[in-house]
Short mmCIF file of C-alpha atoms in Angstrom, two decimals:
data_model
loop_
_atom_site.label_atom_id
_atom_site.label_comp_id
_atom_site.label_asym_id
_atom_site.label_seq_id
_atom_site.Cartn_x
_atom_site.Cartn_y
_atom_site.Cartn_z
CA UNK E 1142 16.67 105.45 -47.85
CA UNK E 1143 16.35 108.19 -50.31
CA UNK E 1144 14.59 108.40 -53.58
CA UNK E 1145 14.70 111.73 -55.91
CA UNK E 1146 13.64 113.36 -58.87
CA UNK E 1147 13.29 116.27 -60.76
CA UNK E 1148 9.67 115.53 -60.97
CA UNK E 1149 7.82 114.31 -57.90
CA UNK E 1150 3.89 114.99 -57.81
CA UNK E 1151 3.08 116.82 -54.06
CA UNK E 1152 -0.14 118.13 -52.81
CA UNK E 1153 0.85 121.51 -53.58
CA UNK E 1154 2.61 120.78 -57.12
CA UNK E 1155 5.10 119.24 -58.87
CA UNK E 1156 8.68 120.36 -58.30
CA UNK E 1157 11.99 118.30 -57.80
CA UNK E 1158 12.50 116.55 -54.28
CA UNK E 1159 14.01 114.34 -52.45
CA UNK E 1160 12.16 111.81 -50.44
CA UNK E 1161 13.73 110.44 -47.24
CA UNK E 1162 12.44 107.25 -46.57
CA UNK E 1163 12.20 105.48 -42.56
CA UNK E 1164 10.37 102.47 -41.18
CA UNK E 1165 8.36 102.19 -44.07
CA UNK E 1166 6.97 105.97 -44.21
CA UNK E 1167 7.87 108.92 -45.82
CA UNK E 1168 10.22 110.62 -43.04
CA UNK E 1169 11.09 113.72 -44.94
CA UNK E 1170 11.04 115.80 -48.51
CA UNK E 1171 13.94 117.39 -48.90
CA UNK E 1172 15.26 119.19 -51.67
CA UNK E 1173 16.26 117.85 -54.55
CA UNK E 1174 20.50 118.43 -53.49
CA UNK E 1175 20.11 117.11 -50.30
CA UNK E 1176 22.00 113.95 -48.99
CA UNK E 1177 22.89 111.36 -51.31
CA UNK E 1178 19.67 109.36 -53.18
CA UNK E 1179 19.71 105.87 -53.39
CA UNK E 1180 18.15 105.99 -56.20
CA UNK E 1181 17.98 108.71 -58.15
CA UNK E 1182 14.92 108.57 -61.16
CA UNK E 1183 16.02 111.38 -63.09
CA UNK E 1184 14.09 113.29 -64.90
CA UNK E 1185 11.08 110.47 -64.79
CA UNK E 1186 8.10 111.47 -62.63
CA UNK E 1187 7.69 109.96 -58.93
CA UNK E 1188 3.85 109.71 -58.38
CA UNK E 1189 2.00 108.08 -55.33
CA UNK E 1190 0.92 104.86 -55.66
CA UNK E 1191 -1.98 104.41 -57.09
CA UNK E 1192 -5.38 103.13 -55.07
CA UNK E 1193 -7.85 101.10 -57.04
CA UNK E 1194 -10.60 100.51 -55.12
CA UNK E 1195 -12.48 98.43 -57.46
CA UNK E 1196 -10.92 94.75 -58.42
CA UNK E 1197 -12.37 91.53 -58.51
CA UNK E 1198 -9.65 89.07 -57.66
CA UNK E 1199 -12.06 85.75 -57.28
CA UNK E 1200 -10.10 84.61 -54.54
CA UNK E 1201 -11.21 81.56 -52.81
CA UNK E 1202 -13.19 79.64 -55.10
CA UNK E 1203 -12.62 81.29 -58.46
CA UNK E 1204 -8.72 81.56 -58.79
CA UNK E 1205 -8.94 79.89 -62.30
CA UNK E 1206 -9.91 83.60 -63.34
CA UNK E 1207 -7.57 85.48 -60.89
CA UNK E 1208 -5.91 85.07 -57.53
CA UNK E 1209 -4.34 87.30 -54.95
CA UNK E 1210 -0.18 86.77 -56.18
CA UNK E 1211 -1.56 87.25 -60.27
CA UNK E 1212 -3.89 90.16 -59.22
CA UNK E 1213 -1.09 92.04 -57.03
CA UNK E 1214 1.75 90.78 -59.07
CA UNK E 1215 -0.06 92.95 -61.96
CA UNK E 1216 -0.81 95.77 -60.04
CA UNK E 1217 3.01 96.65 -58.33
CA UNK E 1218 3.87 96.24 -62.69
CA UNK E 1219 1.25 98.87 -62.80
CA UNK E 1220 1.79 101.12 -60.38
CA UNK E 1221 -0.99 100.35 -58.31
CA UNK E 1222 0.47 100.39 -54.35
CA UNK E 1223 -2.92 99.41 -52.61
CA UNK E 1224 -6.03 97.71 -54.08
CA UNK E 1225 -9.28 97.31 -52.49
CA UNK E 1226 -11.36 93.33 -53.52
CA UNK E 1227 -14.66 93.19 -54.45
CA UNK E 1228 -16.53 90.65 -52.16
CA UNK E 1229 -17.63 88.73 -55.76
CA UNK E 1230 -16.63 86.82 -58.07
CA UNK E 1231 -14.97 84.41 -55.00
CA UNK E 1232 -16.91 81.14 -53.46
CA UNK E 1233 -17.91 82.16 -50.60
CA UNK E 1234 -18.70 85.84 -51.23
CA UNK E 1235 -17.73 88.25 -48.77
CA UNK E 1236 -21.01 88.44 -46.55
CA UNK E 1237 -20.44 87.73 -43.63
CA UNK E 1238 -17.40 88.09 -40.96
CA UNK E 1239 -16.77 84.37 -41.75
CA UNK E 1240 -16.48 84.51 -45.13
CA UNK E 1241 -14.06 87.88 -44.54
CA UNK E 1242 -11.80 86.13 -42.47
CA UNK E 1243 -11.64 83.00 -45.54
CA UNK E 1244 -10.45 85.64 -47.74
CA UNK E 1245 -8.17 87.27 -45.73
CA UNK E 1246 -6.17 83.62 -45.07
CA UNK E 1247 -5.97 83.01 -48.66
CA UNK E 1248 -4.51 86.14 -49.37
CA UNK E 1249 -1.47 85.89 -46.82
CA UNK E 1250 1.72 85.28 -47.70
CA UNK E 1251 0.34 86.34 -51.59
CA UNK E 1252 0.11 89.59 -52.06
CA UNK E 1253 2.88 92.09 -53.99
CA UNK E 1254 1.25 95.22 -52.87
CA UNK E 1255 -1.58 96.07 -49.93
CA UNK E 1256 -4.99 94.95 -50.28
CA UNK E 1257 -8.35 95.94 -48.42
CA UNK E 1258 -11.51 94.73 -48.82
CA UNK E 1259 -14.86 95.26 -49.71
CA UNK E 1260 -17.85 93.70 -47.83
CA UNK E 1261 -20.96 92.95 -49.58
CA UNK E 1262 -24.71 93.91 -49.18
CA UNK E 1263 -27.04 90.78 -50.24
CA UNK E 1264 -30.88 90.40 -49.38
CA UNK E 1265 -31.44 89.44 -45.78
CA UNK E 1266 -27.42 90.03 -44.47
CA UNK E 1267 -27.95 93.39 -43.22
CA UNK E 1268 -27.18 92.16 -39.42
CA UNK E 1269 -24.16 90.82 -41.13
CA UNK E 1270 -22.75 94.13 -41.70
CA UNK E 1271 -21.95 95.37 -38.32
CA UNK E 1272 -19.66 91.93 -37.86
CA UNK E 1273 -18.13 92.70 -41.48
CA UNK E 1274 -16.88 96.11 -40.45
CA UNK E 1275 -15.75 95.10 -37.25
CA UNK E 1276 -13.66 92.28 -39.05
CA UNK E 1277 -12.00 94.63 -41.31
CA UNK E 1278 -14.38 95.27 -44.23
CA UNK E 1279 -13.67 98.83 -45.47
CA UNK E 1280 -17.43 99.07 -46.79
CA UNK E 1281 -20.06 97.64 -48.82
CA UNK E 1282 -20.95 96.47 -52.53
CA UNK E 1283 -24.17 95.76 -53.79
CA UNK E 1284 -26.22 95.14 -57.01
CA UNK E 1285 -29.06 96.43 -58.05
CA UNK E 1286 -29.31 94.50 -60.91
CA UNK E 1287 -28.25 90.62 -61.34
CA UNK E 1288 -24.34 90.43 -60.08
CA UNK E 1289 -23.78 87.17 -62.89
CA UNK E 1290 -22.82 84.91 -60.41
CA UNK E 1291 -25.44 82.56 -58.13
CA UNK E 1292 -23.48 83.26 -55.22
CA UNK E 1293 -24.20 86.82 -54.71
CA UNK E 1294 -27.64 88.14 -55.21
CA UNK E 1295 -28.99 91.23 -56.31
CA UNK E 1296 -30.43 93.52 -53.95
CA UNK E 1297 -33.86 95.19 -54.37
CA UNK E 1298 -35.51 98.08 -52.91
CA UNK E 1299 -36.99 96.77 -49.68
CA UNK E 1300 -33.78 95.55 -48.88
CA UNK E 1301 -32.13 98.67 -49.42
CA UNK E 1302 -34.25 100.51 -47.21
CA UNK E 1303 -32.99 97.78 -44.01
CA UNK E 1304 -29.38 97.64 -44.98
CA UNK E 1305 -28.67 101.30 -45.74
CA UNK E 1306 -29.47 102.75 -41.72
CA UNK E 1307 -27.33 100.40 -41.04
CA UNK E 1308 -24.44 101.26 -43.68
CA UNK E 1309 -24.96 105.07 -42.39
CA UNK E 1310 -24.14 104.28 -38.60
CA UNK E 1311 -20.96 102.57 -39.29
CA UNK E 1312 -19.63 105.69 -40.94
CA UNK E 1313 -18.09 103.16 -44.16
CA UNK E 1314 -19.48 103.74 -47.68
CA UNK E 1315 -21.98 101.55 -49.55
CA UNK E 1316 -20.59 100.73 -53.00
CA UNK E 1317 -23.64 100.15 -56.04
CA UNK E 1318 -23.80 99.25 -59.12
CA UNK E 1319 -26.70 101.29 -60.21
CA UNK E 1320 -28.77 99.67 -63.22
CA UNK E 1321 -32.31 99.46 -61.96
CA UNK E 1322 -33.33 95.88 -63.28
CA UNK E 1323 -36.99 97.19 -64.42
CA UNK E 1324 -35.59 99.98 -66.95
CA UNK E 1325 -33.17 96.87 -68.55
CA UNK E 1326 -34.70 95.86 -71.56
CA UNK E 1327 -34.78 91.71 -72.81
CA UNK E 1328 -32.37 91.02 -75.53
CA UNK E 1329 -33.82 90.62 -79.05
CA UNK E 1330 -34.41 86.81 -79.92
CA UNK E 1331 -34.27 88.61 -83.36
CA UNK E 1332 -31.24 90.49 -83.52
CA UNK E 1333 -27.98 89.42 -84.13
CA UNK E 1334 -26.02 88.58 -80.88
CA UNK E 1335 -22.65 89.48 -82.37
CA UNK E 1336 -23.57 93.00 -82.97
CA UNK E 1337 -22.40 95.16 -80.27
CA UNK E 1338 -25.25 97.21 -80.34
CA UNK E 1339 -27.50 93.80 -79.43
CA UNK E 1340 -25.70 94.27 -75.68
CA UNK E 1341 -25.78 97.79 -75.65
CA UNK E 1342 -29.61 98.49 -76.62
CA UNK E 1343 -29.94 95.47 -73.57
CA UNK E 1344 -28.52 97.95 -70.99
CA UNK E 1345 -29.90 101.67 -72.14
CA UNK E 1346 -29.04 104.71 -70.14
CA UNK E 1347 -32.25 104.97 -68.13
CA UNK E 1348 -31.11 102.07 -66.34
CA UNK E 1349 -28.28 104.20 -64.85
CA UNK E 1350 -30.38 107.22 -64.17
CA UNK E 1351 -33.32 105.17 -62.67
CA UNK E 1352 -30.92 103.57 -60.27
CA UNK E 1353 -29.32 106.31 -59.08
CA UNK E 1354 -32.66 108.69 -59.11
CA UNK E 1355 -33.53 105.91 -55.89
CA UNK E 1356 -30.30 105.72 -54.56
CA UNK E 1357 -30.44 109.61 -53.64
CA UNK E 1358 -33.22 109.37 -52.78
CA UNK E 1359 -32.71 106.80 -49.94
CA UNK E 1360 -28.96 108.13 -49.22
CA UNK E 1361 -30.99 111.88 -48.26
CA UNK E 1362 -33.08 109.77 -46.21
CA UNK E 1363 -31.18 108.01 -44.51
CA UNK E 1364 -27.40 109.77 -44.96
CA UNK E 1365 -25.93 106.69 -46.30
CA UNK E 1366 -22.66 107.38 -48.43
CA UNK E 1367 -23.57 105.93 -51.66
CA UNK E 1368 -20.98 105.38 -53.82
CA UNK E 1369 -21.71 104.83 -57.80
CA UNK E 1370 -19.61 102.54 -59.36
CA UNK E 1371 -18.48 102.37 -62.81
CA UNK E 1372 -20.83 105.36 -64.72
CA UNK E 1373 -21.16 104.80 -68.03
CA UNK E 1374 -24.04 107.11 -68.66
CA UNK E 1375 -23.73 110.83 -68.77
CA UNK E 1376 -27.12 110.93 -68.57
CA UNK E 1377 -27.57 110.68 -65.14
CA UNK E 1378 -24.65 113.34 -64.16
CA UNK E 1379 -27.43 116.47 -63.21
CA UNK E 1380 -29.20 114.17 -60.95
CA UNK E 1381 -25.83 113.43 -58.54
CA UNK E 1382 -24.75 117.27 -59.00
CA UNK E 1383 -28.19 118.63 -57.56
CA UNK E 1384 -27.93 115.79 -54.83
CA UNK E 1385 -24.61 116.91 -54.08
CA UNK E 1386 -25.23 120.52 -53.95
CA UNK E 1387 -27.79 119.47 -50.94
CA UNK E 1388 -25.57 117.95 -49.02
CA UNK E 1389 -26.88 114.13 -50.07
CA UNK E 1390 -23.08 112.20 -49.49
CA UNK E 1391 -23.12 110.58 -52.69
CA UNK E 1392 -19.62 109.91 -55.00
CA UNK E 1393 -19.10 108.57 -58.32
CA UNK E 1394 -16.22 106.93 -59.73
CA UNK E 1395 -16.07 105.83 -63.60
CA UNK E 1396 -12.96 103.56 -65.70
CA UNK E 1397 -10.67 103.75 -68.24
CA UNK E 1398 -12.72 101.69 -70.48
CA UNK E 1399 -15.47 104.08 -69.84
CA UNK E 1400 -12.92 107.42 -70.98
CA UNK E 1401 -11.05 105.70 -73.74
CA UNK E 1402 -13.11 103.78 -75.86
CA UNK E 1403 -16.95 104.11 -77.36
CA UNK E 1404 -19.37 102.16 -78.67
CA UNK E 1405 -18.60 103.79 -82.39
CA UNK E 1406 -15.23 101.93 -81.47
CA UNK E 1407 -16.06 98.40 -80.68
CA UNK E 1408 -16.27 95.87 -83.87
CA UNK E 1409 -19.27 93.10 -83.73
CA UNK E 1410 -17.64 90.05 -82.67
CA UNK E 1411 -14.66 91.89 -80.09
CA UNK E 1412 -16.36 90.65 -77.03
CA UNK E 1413 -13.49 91.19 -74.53
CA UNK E 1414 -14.90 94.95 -74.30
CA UNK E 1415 -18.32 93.55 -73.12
CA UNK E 1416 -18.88 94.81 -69.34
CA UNK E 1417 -21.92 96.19 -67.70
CA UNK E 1418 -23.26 98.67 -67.92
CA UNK E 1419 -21.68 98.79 -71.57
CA UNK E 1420 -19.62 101.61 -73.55
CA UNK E 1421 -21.55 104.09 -74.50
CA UNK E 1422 -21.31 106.30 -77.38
CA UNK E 1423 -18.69 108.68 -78.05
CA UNK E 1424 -21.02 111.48 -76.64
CA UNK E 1425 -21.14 109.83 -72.98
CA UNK E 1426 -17.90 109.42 -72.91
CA UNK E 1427 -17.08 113.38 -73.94
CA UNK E 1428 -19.52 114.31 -71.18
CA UNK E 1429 -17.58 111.91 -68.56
CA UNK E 1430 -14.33 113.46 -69.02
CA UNK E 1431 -15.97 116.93 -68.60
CA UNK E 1432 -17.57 115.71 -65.45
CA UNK E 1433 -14.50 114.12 -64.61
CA UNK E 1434 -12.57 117.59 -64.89
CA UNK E 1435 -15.37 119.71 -63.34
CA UNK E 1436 -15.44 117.54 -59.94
CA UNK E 1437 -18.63 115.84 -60.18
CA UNK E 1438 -17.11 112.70 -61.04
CA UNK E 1439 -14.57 111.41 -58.20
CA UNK E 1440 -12.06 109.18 -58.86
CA UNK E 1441 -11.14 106.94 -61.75
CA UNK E 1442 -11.30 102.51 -60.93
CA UNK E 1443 -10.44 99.67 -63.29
CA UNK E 1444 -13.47 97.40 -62.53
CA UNK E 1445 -10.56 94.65 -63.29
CA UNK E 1446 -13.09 91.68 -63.63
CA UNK E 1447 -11.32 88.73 -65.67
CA UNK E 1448 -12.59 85.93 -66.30
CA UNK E 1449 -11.10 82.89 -68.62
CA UNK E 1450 -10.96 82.97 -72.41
CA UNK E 1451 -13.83 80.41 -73.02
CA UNK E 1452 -15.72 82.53 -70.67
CA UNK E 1453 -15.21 85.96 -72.67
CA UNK E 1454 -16.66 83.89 -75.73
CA UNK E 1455 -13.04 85.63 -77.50
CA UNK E 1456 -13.65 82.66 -80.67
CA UNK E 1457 -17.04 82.91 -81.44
CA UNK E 1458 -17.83 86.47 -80.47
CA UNK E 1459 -21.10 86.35 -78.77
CA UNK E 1460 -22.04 89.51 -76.89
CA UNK E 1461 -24.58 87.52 -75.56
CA UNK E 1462 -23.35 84.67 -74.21
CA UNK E 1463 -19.64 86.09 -73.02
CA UNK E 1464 -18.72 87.18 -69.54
CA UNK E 1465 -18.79 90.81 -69.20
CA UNK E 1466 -15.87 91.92 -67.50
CA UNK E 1467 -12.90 93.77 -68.73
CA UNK E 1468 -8.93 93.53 -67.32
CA UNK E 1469 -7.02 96.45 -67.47
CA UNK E 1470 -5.55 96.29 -63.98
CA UNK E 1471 -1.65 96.14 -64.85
CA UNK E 1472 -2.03 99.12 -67.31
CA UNK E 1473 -4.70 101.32 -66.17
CA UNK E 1474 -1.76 103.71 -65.80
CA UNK E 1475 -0.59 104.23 -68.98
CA UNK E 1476 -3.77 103.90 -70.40
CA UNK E 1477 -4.77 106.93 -68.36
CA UNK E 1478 -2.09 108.68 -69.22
CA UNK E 1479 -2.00 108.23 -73.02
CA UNK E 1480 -6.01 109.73 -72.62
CA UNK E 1481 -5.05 112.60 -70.77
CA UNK E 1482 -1.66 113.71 -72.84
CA UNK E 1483 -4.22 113.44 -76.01
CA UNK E 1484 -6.46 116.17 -74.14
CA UNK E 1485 -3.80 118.17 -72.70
CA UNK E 1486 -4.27 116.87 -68.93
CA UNK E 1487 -1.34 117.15 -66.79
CA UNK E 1488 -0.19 114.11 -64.57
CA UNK E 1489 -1.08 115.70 -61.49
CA UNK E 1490 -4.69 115.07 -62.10
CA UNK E 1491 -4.54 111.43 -62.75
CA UNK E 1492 -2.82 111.12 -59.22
CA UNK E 1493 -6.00 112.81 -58.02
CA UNK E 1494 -8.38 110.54 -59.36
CA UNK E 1495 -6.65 107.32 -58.99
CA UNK E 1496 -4.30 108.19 -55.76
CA UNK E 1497 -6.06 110.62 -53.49
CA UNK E 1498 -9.70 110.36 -54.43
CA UNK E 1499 -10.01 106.20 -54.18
CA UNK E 1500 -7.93 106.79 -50.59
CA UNK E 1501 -10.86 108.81 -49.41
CA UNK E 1502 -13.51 106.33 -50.25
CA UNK E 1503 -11.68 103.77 -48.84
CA UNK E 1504 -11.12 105.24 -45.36
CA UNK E 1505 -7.20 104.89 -46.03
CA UNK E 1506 -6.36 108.73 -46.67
CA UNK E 1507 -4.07 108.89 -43.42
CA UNK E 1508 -2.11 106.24 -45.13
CA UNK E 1509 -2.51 106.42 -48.67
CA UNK E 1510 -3.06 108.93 -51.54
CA UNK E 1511 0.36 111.50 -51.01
CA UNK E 1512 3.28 111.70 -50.82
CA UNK E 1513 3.37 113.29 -47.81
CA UNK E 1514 5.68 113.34 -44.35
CA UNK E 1515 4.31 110.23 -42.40
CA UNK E 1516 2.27 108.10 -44.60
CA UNK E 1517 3.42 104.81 -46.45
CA UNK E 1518 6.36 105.01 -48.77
CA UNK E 1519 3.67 104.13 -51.47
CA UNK E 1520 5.40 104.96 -54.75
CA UNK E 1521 5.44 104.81 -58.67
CA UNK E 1522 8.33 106.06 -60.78
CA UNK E 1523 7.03 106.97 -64.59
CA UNK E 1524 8.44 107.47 -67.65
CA UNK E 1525 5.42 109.64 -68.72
CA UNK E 1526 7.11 110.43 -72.39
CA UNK E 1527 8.16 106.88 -73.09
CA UNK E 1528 6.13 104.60 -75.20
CA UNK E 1529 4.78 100.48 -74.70
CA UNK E 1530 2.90 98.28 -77.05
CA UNK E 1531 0.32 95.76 -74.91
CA UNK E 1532 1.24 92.70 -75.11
CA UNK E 1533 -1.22 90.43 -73.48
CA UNK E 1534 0.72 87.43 -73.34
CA UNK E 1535 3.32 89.21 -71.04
CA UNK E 1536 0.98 90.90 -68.69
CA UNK E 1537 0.85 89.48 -65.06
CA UNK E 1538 -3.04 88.82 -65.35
CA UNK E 1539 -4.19 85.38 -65.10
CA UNK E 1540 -5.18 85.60 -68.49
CA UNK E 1541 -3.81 87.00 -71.07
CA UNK E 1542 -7.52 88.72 -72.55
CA UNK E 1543 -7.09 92.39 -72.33
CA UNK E 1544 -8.68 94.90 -74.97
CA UNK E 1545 -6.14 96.64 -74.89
CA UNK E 1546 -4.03 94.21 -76.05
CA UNK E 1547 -1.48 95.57 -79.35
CA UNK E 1548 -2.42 99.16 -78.17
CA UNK E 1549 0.34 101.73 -78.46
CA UNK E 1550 0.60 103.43 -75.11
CA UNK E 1551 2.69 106.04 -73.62
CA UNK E 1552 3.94 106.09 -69.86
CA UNK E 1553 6.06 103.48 -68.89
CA UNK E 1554 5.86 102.33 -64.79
CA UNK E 1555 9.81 101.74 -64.58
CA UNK E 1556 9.78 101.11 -60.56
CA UNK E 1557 7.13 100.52 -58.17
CA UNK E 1558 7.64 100.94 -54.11
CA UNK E 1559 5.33 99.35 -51.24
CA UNK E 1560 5.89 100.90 -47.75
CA UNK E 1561 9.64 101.67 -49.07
CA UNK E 1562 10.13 98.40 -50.51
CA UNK E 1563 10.96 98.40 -54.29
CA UNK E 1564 7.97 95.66 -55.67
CA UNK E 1565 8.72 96.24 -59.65
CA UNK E 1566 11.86 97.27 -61.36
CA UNK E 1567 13.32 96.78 -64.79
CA UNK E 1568 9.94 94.66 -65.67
CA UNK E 1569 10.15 92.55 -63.82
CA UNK E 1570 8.18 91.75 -59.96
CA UNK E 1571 10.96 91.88 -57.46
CA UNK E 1572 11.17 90.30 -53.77
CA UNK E 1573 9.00 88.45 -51.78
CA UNK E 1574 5.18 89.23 -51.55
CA UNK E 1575 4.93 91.58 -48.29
CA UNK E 1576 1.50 93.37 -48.83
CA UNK E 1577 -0.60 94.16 -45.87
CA UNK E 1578 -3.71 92.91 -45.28
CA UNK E 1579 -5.59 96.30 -44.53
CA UNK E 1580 -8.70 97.71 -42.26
CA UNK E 1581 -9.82 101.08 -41.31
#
């Protein structure tokens, strides 16, 4: 098979190509006159497929929020070619090999695009995490701070000082979300739970910067890859560029809630943009996408956490009470793009941060991340010019709650392909699911 296009995003730039397609893997790029394409994209761009390494699909015992066909169904519409599960919000969480292998047999036979997994990091499972990598587990997640959910617990420092030797002689990163429970503050009895700023004074920077302060800390001590997960605060940037300019092995990744959207932005009431840690104000999010540009900030994740529409609190607008979570996975994409056309960012750079970068944390860059002569035939035809309106109700999501939804976007995903099979064309999911389960 042969794909082509004036545009197709390489390593070393964009230029047109053809891409000769063989058992799955990219066999050969070619130029653009060469042979005869079976399908020929034009003059749209041909990315690689995008790698989100950060989704919560729920999967066993929460599929009433999202499964494995919704979750993958939504990510080959959005360009997405691999994902990567947290081991929360499901029943059992993904502690243990056990629990691994659960979630593995309820994804077969499901899934529209590849899928890895995360393991998780709880208090006491730290000679679980030896069996979890050797079953597949492509890393670890843990929180500092309460996760929401009973079944996984919150980690605190003691028992990040026994799981993190571990973590650092498996070689696989240790995912955290970084707001030290100490610097949170209680919510006001007195103040009005329907203001945004009620959550947001809840959650205040420091709790970011206290968090990961530690987490260097132990990650020079004990050479632990410690991944951050969803920054919010800017504040905390100079502490992870001096770590990093000592050699401590410590990455950051941030969202597209996080780069598009500020707490200037957000109405009283509009709880389906609650998430922790919250949108900050429009200052954070200036500094991100500087960070983001200079190289201190990684790659670029969706957090997709859904969660039902009683959950999110949508009718009675309680910042409070609702589930904080935010689903974006089947148009991360366009959201992305629409940001960086505003601030003159070519295309190239989202692959970067949402191809290549998340392949690297996830062990999967032999694979994944290119388009490149042997790895997976992982790709995402886009119409980056073209404009969309959201509309929730015809997402593949589970539910149709989505900030995002009535947004004008631009950057249409007009065909999606998974290990050379065409997943998404014409706007519709195509074939049956044939994802792989993955491990390192």
């Amino acid at each position: 098979m042969r794909i082509r296009s004036q545009r197709v995003v390489l390593p070393d730039g964009t230029r047109p190509a053809s891409i000769r397609i063989d058992g799955g893997r990219i066999a050969a790029i070619e130029r653009f006159a060469d042979g005869q394409p079976d399908i020929d994209a034009g003059a749209m761009t041909i990315l690689p497929g995008l790698v989100d390494t950060h989704v919560h699909i729920n999967e066993p015992g929460r599929t009433d929020w999202e499964g494995f066909e919704t979750a993958t169904r939504a990510a080959a519409a959005g360009g997405i070619t691999t994902l990567v599960d947290m081991p929360l919000n499901s029943i059992p969480s993904t502690t243990t090999a056990a629990a691994l292998e659960l979630k593995r047999n309820a994804a077969r036979g499901k899934c529209q695009v590849d899928v890895g997994f995360w393991g998780g990091v709880v208090p006491g499972n730290e000679a679980d995490l030896e069996p979890l990598a050797g079953a597949g587990a492509l890393g670890f997640k843990c929180f500092l701070s309460p996760s929401g959910v009973d079944e996984f617990d919150n980690v605190g420092d003691a028992d990040l000082q026994r799981a993190m030797p571990n973590v650092a002689s498996l070689g696989l990163p240790l995912l955290v979300h970084a707001e030290w429970p100490a610097s949170l503050r209680p919510v006001d009895p007195h103040a009005d739970p329907h203001r945004y700023s009620t959550w947001l004074n809840s959650r205040p920077p420091v709790a970011e910067h206290d968090a990961i302060d530690r987490l260097i800390e132990l990650s020079a001590r004990t050479r632990a890859h410690v991944h951050i997960v969803h920054l919010a605060s800017a504040d905390a940037l100079p502490l992870v560029i001096d770590a990093r300019a000592t050699g401590v092995p410590v990455t950051v990744e941030t969202c597209p809630h996080y780069l598009t959207c500020c707490a200037e932005e957000i109405r009283d009431g509009a709880t389906a943009w609650k998430c922790a840690p919250p949108i900050r104000e429009r200052d954070h999010r200036e500094r991100l996408w500087r960070a983001l540009l200079d190289g201190h900030i990684d790659l670029v994740a969706t957090d997709h956490s859904p969660a039902p529409p009683a959950l999110k609190d949508l009718g009675g607008g309680d910042f409070i009470a609702a589930w904080g979570g935010i689903a974006s996975l089947q148009i991360s994409l366009p959201v992305m793009q629409t940001a960086a056309r505003l601030r003159a960012i070519p295309i190239e750079r989202l692959a970067g941060w949402m191809s290549a970068a998340p392949a690297r944390l996830a062990g999967l860059s032999s694979r994944k991340g290119a388009i490149t002569v042997g790895r997976d035939a992982d790709l995402v035809v886009i119409d980056p010019d073209r404009g969309m309106a959201v509309d929730a109700s015809r997402l593949y999501h589970r539910h149709a709650v989505t900030p995002y939804d009535g947004a004008r976007l631009t950057g249409l995903v007009t065909m999606t392909m998974v290990g050379g099979n065409v997943v998404f064309e014409h706007g519709e999911c195509v074939g049956p699911p044939r994802g792989e389960l993955l491990s390192r």
